[in-house]
CSV table of C-alpha atoms in Angstrom, one decimal:
chain,number,residue,atom,x,y,z
A,1,MET,CA,25.8,147.1,93.4
A,2,ASN,CA,27.4,145.2,90.5
A,3,HIS,CA,29.0,142.4,92.4
A,4,PRO,CA,30.9,140.9,89.4
A,5,THR,CA,32.7,144.2,89.0
A,6,VAL,CA,33.7,144.0,92.7
A,7,VAL,CA,35.1,140.5,92.1
A,8,GLN,CA,37.1,141.7,89.1
A,9,GLN,CA,38.5,144.6,91.1
A,10,MET,CA,39.6,142.2,93.7
A,11,LYS,CA,41.2,139.9,91.1
A,12,ASN,CA,43.0,142.8,89.6
A,13,LYS,CA,44.6,143.5,92.9
A,14,LEU,CA,45.2,140.0,94.3
A,15,GLN,CA,44.8,137.2,91.7
A,16,GLY,CA,47.7,134.7,91.8
A,17,LYS,CA,48.9,136.0,95.2
A,18,ASP,CA,49.6,133.4,98.0
A,19,PHE,CA,47.9,133.8,101.4
A,20,LEU,CA,50.6,132.7,103.8
A,21,ARG,CA,50.8,135.3,106.5
A,22,ILE,CA,48.6,138.2,107.5
A,23,GLY,CA,51.7,140.4,107.6
A,24,ASP,CA,52.1,139.9,103.8
A,25,PHE,CA,49.1,142.2,103.2
A,26,THR,CA,48.6,145.9,103.5
A,27,LYS,CA,45.9,147.6,105.5
A,28,GLU,CA,44.1,148.5,102.2
A,29,GLU,CA,44.2,144.9,100.9
A,30,LEU,CA,42.9,143.5,104.2
A,31,MET,CA,40.2,146.1,104.3
A,32,ASP,CA,39.2,145.2,100.7
A,33,LEU,CA,39.0,141.5,101.7
A,34,ILE,CA,36.9,142.3,104.8
A,35,GLU,CA,34.4,144.4,102.8
A,36,PHE,CA,34.3,141.8,100.1
A,37,ALA,CA,33.6,139.1,102.6
A,38,ILE,CA,30.8,141.1,104.1
A,39,LYS,CA,29.3,141.5,100.6
A,40,LEU,CA,29.5,137.8,100.0
A,41,LYS,CA,27.9,137.1,103.4
A,42,ASN,CA,25.0,139.4,102.6
A,43,MET,CA,24.6,137.7,99.2
A,44,GLN,CA,24.4,134.3,100.8
A,45,LYS,CA,21.9,135.5,103.3
A,46,LEU,CA,19.7,136.9,100.5
A,47,GLY,CA,20.1,133.7,98.5
A,48,GLU,CA,21.9,135.5,95.6
A,49,PRO,CA,24.2,133.2,93.6
A,50,HIS,CA,27.9,134.1,93.6
A,51,ARG,CA,29.4,131.3,91.6
A,52,TYR,CA,32.6,133.2,90.8
A,53,LEU,CA,34.8,130.0,90.7
A,54,GLU,CA,32.7,127.9,88.4
A,55,GLY,CA,34.8,125.0,87.2
A,56,LYS,CA,37.7,125.7,89.6
A,57,THR,CA,39.2,123.2,92.0
A,58,LEU,CA,40.9,123.6,95.4
A,59,ALA,CA,43.2,120.9,96.8
A,60,MET,CA,43.1,120.8,100.6
A,61,ILE,CA,46.1,119.1,102.3
A,62,PHE,CA,45.6,118.3,106.0
A,63,GLU,CA,48.5,117.2,108.1
A,64,LYS,CA,46.7,118.6,111.2
A,65,SER,CA,43.1,117.7,112.0
A,66,SER,CA,40.3,120.3,111.6
A,67,THR,CA,36.6,121.0,111.9
A,68,ARG,CA,36.2,124.7,110.9
A,69,THR,CA,39.0,124.8,108.3
A,70,ARG,CA,37.9,121.8,106.3
A,71,VAL,CA,34.1,122.5,106.4
A,72,SER,CA,34.5,126.2,105.7
A,73,PHE,CA,36.8,125.8,102.7
A,74,GLU,CA,34.8,122.9,101.3
A,75,THR,CA,31.5,124.7,101.7
A,76,GLY,CA,33.0,127.9,100.4
A,77,MET,CA,34.3,126.4,97.2
A,78,PHE,CA,30.9,124.7,96.6
A,79,GLN,CA,29.0,128.0,97.1
A,80,LEU,CA,31.5,129.7,94.7
A,81,GLY,CA,30.7,127.1,92.1
A,82,GLY,CA,33.9,125.2,92.4
A,83,ALA,CA,35.0,121.9,94.0
A,84,ALA,CA,37.3,121.0,96.9
A,85,GLN,CA,39.3,117.8,97.3
A,86,PHE,CA,40.3,116.6,100.8
A,87,LEU,CA,43.8,115.2,100.9
A,88,SER,CA,45.1,113.6,104.1
A,89,SER,CA,48.9,113.4,104.2
A,90,SER,CA,48.6,109.7,105.0
A,91,ASP,CA,46.6,109.2,101.7
A,92,MET,CA,49.2,111.1,99.6
A,93,GLN,CA,52.6,110.3,98.3
A,94,LEU,CA,53.7,113.2,100.5
A,95,GLY,CA,53.3,110.8,103.4
A,96,ASN,CA,55.4,108.2,101.6
A,97,GLY,CA,58.4,110.4,101.1
A,98,GLU,CA,57.6,112.5,98.0
A,99,THR,CA,59.0,115.9,98.4
A,100,ILE,CA,57.0,119.0,99.1
A,101,ALA,CA,58.4,120.5,95.9
A,102,ASP,CA,57.3,117.6,93.7
A,103,THR,CA,53.8,117.5,95.4
A,104,ALA,CA,53.4,121.3,94.7
A,105,LYS,CA,54.4,120.9,91.0
A,106,VAL,CA,52.1,117.9,90.4
A,107,LEU,CA,49.1,119.5,92.1
A,108,SER,CA,49.6,122.7,90.1
A,109,ARG,CA,48.9,120.7,87.0
A,110,TYR,CA,45.6,119.5,88.3
A,111,VAL,CA,44.0,122.2,90.5
A,112,ASP,CA,43.6,126.0,90.6
A,113,ALA,CA,44.7,126.5,94.2
A,114,ILE,CA,46.2,124.6,97.2
A,115,MET,CA,45.2,125.0,100.8
A,116,ILE,CA,47.5,123.3,103.3
A,117,ARG,CA,47.2,122.9,107.1
A,118,THR,CA,50.4,121.6,108.6
A,119,PHE,CA,53.1,122.0,111.3
A,120,GLY,CA,56.2,123.8,110.2
A,121,HIS,CA,55.7,127.1,108.4
A,122,ASP,CA,58.6,126.3,106.2
A,123,ILE,CA,56.4,123.6,104.6
A,124,VAL,CA,53.9,126.1,103.4
A,125,VAL,CA,56.6,128.4,102.2
A,126,GLU,CA,58.2,125.6,100.2
A,127,MET,CA,54.8,124.6,98.8
A,128,ALA,CA,54.2,128.2,97.6
A,129,GLU,CA,57.7,128.5,96.1
A,130,ASN,CA,57.2,125.4,94.0
A,131,ALA,CA,53.5,125.7,93.1
A,132,THR,CA,52.3,127.6,90.0
A,133,VAL,CA,48.9,128.2,91.6
A,134,PRO,CA,48.0,130.2,94.7
A,135,VAL,CA,48.8,128.6,98.1
A,136,ILE,CA,46.7,129.3,101.2
A,137,ASN,CA,48.0,128.7,104.7
A,138,GLY,CA,45.2,126.9,106.6
A,139,LEU,CA,47.3,126.9,109.7
A,140,THR,CA,50.9,126.3,110.7
A,141,ASP,CA,52.7,126.4,114.0
A,142,ASP,CA,53.7,130.0,113.3
A,143,ALA,CA,50.6,131.5,111.7
A,144,HIS,CA,46.9,131.3,111.2
A,145,PRO,CA,46.0,134.1,108.7
A,146,CYS,CA,42.6,132.7,107.7
A,147,GLN,CA,41.4,132.8,111.3
A,148,VAL,CA,42.7,136.3,111.8
A,149,LEU,CA,41.0,137.6,108.6
A,150,ALA,CA,37.7,136.2,109.9
A,151,ASP,CA,38.4,137.8,113.4
A,152,LEU,CA,39.1,141.2,111.9
A,153,MET,CA,35.9,140.9,109.8
A,154,THR,CA,34.0,140.0,113.0
A,155,ILE,CA,35.4,143.0,114.9
A,156,TYR,CA,34.6,145.3,112.0
A,157,GLU,CA,31.0,144.1,111.9
A,158,LYS,CA,30.5,144.4,115.7
A,159,LYS,CA,32.3,147.7,116.2
A,160,GLY,CA,31.8,149.4,112.9
A,161,SER,CA,35.4,150.6,112.7
A,162,PHE,CA,38.9,149.7,113.8
A,163,ASP,CA,39.7,153.3,114.9
A,164,GLY,CA,40.6,153.7,118.6
A,165,LEU,CA,40.1,150.0,119.5
A,166,LYS,CA,42.1,148.2,122.2
A,167,PHE,CA,42.6,144.5,121.9
A,168,ALA,CA,44.0,142.0,124.4
A,169,PHE,CA,45.2,138.4,123.9
A,170,VAL,CA,45.6,136.4,127.1
A,171,GLY,CA,47.4,133.0,126.9
A,172,ASP,CA,50.2,131.5,124.9
A,173,GLY,CA,52.6,133.2,122.5
A,174,ASN,CA,51.5,130.8,119.7
A,175,ASN,CA,50.5,131.0,116.1
A,176,MET,CA,47.2,132.7,117.0
A,177,SER,CA,48.6,135.4,119.1
A,178,GLN,CA,51.4,136.0,116.6
A,179,SER,CA,49.0,136.4,113.7
A,180,LEU,CA,46.5,138.5,115.8
A,181,LEU,CA,49.1,141.0,117.0
A,182,MET,CA,50.2,141.4,113.3
A,183,GLY,CA,46.6,141.9,112.1
A,184,CYS,CA,45.9,144.4,114.9
A,185,ALA,CA,49.2,146.3,114.1
A,186,ILE,CA,48.3,146.6,110.4
A,187,MET,CA,44.7,147.7,111.0
A,188,GLY,CA,45.7,150.3,113.7
A,189,ILE,CA,44.3,148.5,116.7
A,190,ASP,CA,46.3,148.8,120.0
A,191,CYS,CA,47.2,145.3,120.9
A,192,TYR,CA,48.3,143.9,124.3
A,193,ILE,CA,49.4,140.4,124.8
A,194,ALA,CA,49.7,138.7,128.2
A,195,VAL,CA,51.7,135.5,128.4
A,196,PRO,CA,53.5,133.5,131.1
A,197,GLU,CA,57.2,134.0,131.2
A,198,GLY,CA,58.9,131.6,128.8
A,199,ASN,CA,55.9,131.6,126.4
A,200,GLU,CA,56.4,134.9,124.7
A,201,VAL,CA,55.7,135.4,121.0
A,202,LYS,CA,58.8,135.1,118.7
A,203,GLN,CA,60.9,138.2,119.1
A,204,SER,CA,61.1,138.6,115.3
A,205,VAL,CA,57.3,138.6,115.0
A,206,LEU,CA,57.0,141.1,117.9
A,207,LYS,CA,59.5,143.4,116.3
A,208,GLN,CA,57.8,143.3,112.9
A,209,ALA,CA,54.4,143.9,114.4
A,210,GLN,CA,55.7,146.9,116.4
A,211,GLU,CA,57.2,148.4,113.2
A,212,LYS,CA,53.8,148.0,111.5
A,213,ALA,CA,52.0,149.5,114.5
A,214,LYS,CA,54.1,152.6,114.2
A,215,LEU,CA,53.0,153.0,110.6
A,216,SER,CA,49.3,152.7,111.5
A,217,GLY,CA,49.6,154.9,114.7
A,218,SER,CA,48.9,152.0,117.1
A,219,SER,CA,51.0,150.1,119.6
A,220,VAL,CA,51.9,146.5,120.4
A,221,VAL,CA,52.8,145.6,124.0
A,222,GLN,CA,53.7,142.3,125.5
A,223,THR,CA,53.3,141.8,129.3
A,224,TYR,CA,53.2,139.0,131.9
A,225,ASP,CA,50.3,140.6,133.7
A,226,PRO,CA,46.8,139.7,132.2
A,227,HIS,CA,45.1,142.3,134.3
A,228,GLU,CA,47.3,145.0,132.9
A,229,ALA,CA,46.6,143.7,129.3
A,230,VAL,CA,42.8,143.8,129.6
A,231,LYS,CA,42.4,147.1,131.3
A,232,GLY,CA,39.9,149.2,129.4
A,233,VAL,CA,40.0,147.0,126.2
A,234,ASP,CA,37.3,146.5,123.6
A,235,ILE,CA,38.2,142.9,122.7
A,236,ILE,CA,39.6,140.0,124.8
A,237,TYR,CA,40.8,136.9,123.0
A,238,THR,CA,42.2,133.6,124.2
A,239,ASP,CA,43.1,130.2,122.8
A,240,VAL,CA,43.7,126.7,124.2
A,241,TRP,CA,46.8,126.3,126.4
A,242,ALA,CA,47.9,123.0,124.9
A,243,SER,CA,47.7,123.4,121.1
A,244,MET,CA,48.1,120.6,118.6
A,245,GLY,CA,51.5,119.1,119.2
A,246,TRP,CA,51.6,120.1,122.9
A,247,GLU,CA,49.1,117.6,124.3
A,248,GLY,CA,51.9,115.7,126.1
A,249,ASP,CA,52.7,118.7,128.2
A,250,LYS,CA,49.2,119.5,129.1
A,251,GLU,CA,49.4,119.0,132.9
A,252,GLU,CA,52.5,121.2,133.1
A,253,ARG,CA,50.9,123.8,131.0
A,254,LEU,CA,47.7,123.8,133.1
A,255,LYS,CA,49.8,124.9,136.1
A,256,LEU,CA,51.8,127.4,134.1
A,257,PHE,CA,48.8,129.2,132.7
A,258,ALA,CA,46.5,128.9,135.7
A,259,ASP,CA,46.6,132.7,136.3
A,260,TYR,CA,45.8,133.4,132.7
A,261,GLN,CA,42.2,132.1,132.6
A,262,VAL,CA,39.7,134.5,131.1
A,263,ASN,CA,37.1,134.5,133.8
A,264,GLU,CA,34.6,137.0,135.2
A,265,ALA,CA,37.2,138.5,137.5
A,266,LEU,CA,39.6,139.2,134.6
A,267,VAL,CA,37.0,140.6,132.2
A,268,ALA,CA,35.8,143.0,134.8
A,269,GLY,CA,38.7,145.2,133.8
A,270,ALA,CA,37.5,145.5,130.2
A,271,LYS,CA,34.9,147.9,128.8
A,272,ASP,CA,31.3,146.9,129.5
A,273,ASP,CA,30.6,146.2,125.9
A,274,TYR,CA,33.8,144.3,125.3
A,275,LEU,CA,33.8,141.4,122.8
A,276,PHE,CA,35.0,137.9,123.9
A,277,MET,CA,36.7,136.0,121.1
A,278,HIS,CA,38.2,132.5,120.8
A,279,CYS,CA,39.3,130.7,117.6
A,280,LEU,CA,37.8,127.4,118.9
A,281,PRO,CA,37.8,124.6,119.9
A,282,ALA,CA,37.6,125.8,123.5
A,283,ILE,CA,38.0,124.0,126.7
A,284,ARG,CA,35.6,125.5,129.3
A,285,GLY,CA,37.2,125.6,132.7
A,286,GLU,CA,40.7,125.9,131.4
A,287,GLU,CA,41.6,128.9,129.2
A,288,VAL,CA,38.1,130.4,129.6
A,289,ALA,CA,35.3,130.2,132.1
A,290,ALA,CA,31.9,129.0,130.8
A,291,GLU,CA,30.3,132.2,132.1
A,292,VAL,CA,32.5,134.2,129.7
A,293,ILE,CA,32.4,132.1,126.5
A,294,ASP,CA,28.7,131.5,126.9
A,295,GLY,CA,27.9,135.0,128.1
A,296,ALA,CA,26.4,138.0,126.3
A,297,ASN,CA,29.7,139.5,125.2
A,298,SER,CA,30.9,136.3,123.4
A,299,VAL,CA,31.0,136.4,119.6
A,300,VAL,CA,32.8,133.1,119.1
A,301,PHE,CA,30.2,131.6,116.9
A,302,ASP,CA,30.1,134.7,114.7
A,303,GLN,CA,33.8,134.3,114.3
A,304,ALA,CA,33.4,130.7,113.4
A,305,GLU,CA,30.8,131.5,110.7
A,306,ASN,CA,32.9,134.3,109.3
A,307,ARG,CA,35.7,131.8,108.5
A,308,LEU,CA,33.4,130.7,105.6
A,309,HIS,CA,32.8,134.2,104.3
A,310,ALA,CA,36.4,135.5,104.8
A,311,GLN,CA,37.9,132.5,103.0
A,312,LYS,CA,35.4,132.8,100.2
A,313,ALA,CA,36.7,136.4,99.7
A,314,VAL,CA,40.3,135.1,99.6
A,315,LEU,CA,39.4,132.3,97.2
A,316,ALA,CA,37.4,134.5,94.8
A,317,SER,CA,40.2,137.1,94.8
A,318,ILE,CA,43.3,135.1,94.4
A,319,VAL,CA,42.1,132.1,92.2
């Protein structure tokens, strides 16, 4: 296969496009990115060079701490032949009152793309509106598209197709669940989300996902019953109960989410060959039992690895 031709085809479709929400992309575009990511993964395993971003630079702005996001983007740019610059908000003029718009305009004069991991989604949107280079959302309080692309890639690798799959998220109606239900809806995966009352996904997100599900012939259902959600599913996913910014409410949330732990009793309702997924970091004994996350059905480290390959596909396509 002529891989440079594949890269050019991807650039013809996506070059210059921002990567802010998974819902901004069509099923065809996401499938192209997944297949491209798998090609890049195979090239790396075979030791084949794929320096498609030679001489390009990525600015990485972090207002939230990270392990996987920083290392995967930095490593990805290196493997693609480019360079990545880590920028903590405390080390930038952004932390001293410079506007997001001015930061975006200045960085656009220096680098070829900007990745930002921050709190409010409006910050990422404003960055993209003012930058003249592509902007990638490394995570906001509303969305985590990079993680979901890697998750969809992992599901496709393990199951071979998205057709007829059932997916359940058990936990909080947070950025992960909102992005996951959108990704499932676009790709045609039936998605069930079980949350405690008062912790639902945003109504606007749920409505949009349900509209996209109709187009793909799938369904999106929100429930308060985790056992109902996981019945007969192919994939079970969870996330920490106290995400960044909620640490002060941890004790209260532990009580609220106590019935939503993914444990052996809960996963018994899924198919025998179900996949257990988690975006990590995980807290064993809270949102997931050690027997599940460390069990034979767990693919959490495959997910983590695929962050590298999925993001390389995004970078090589849009930059």
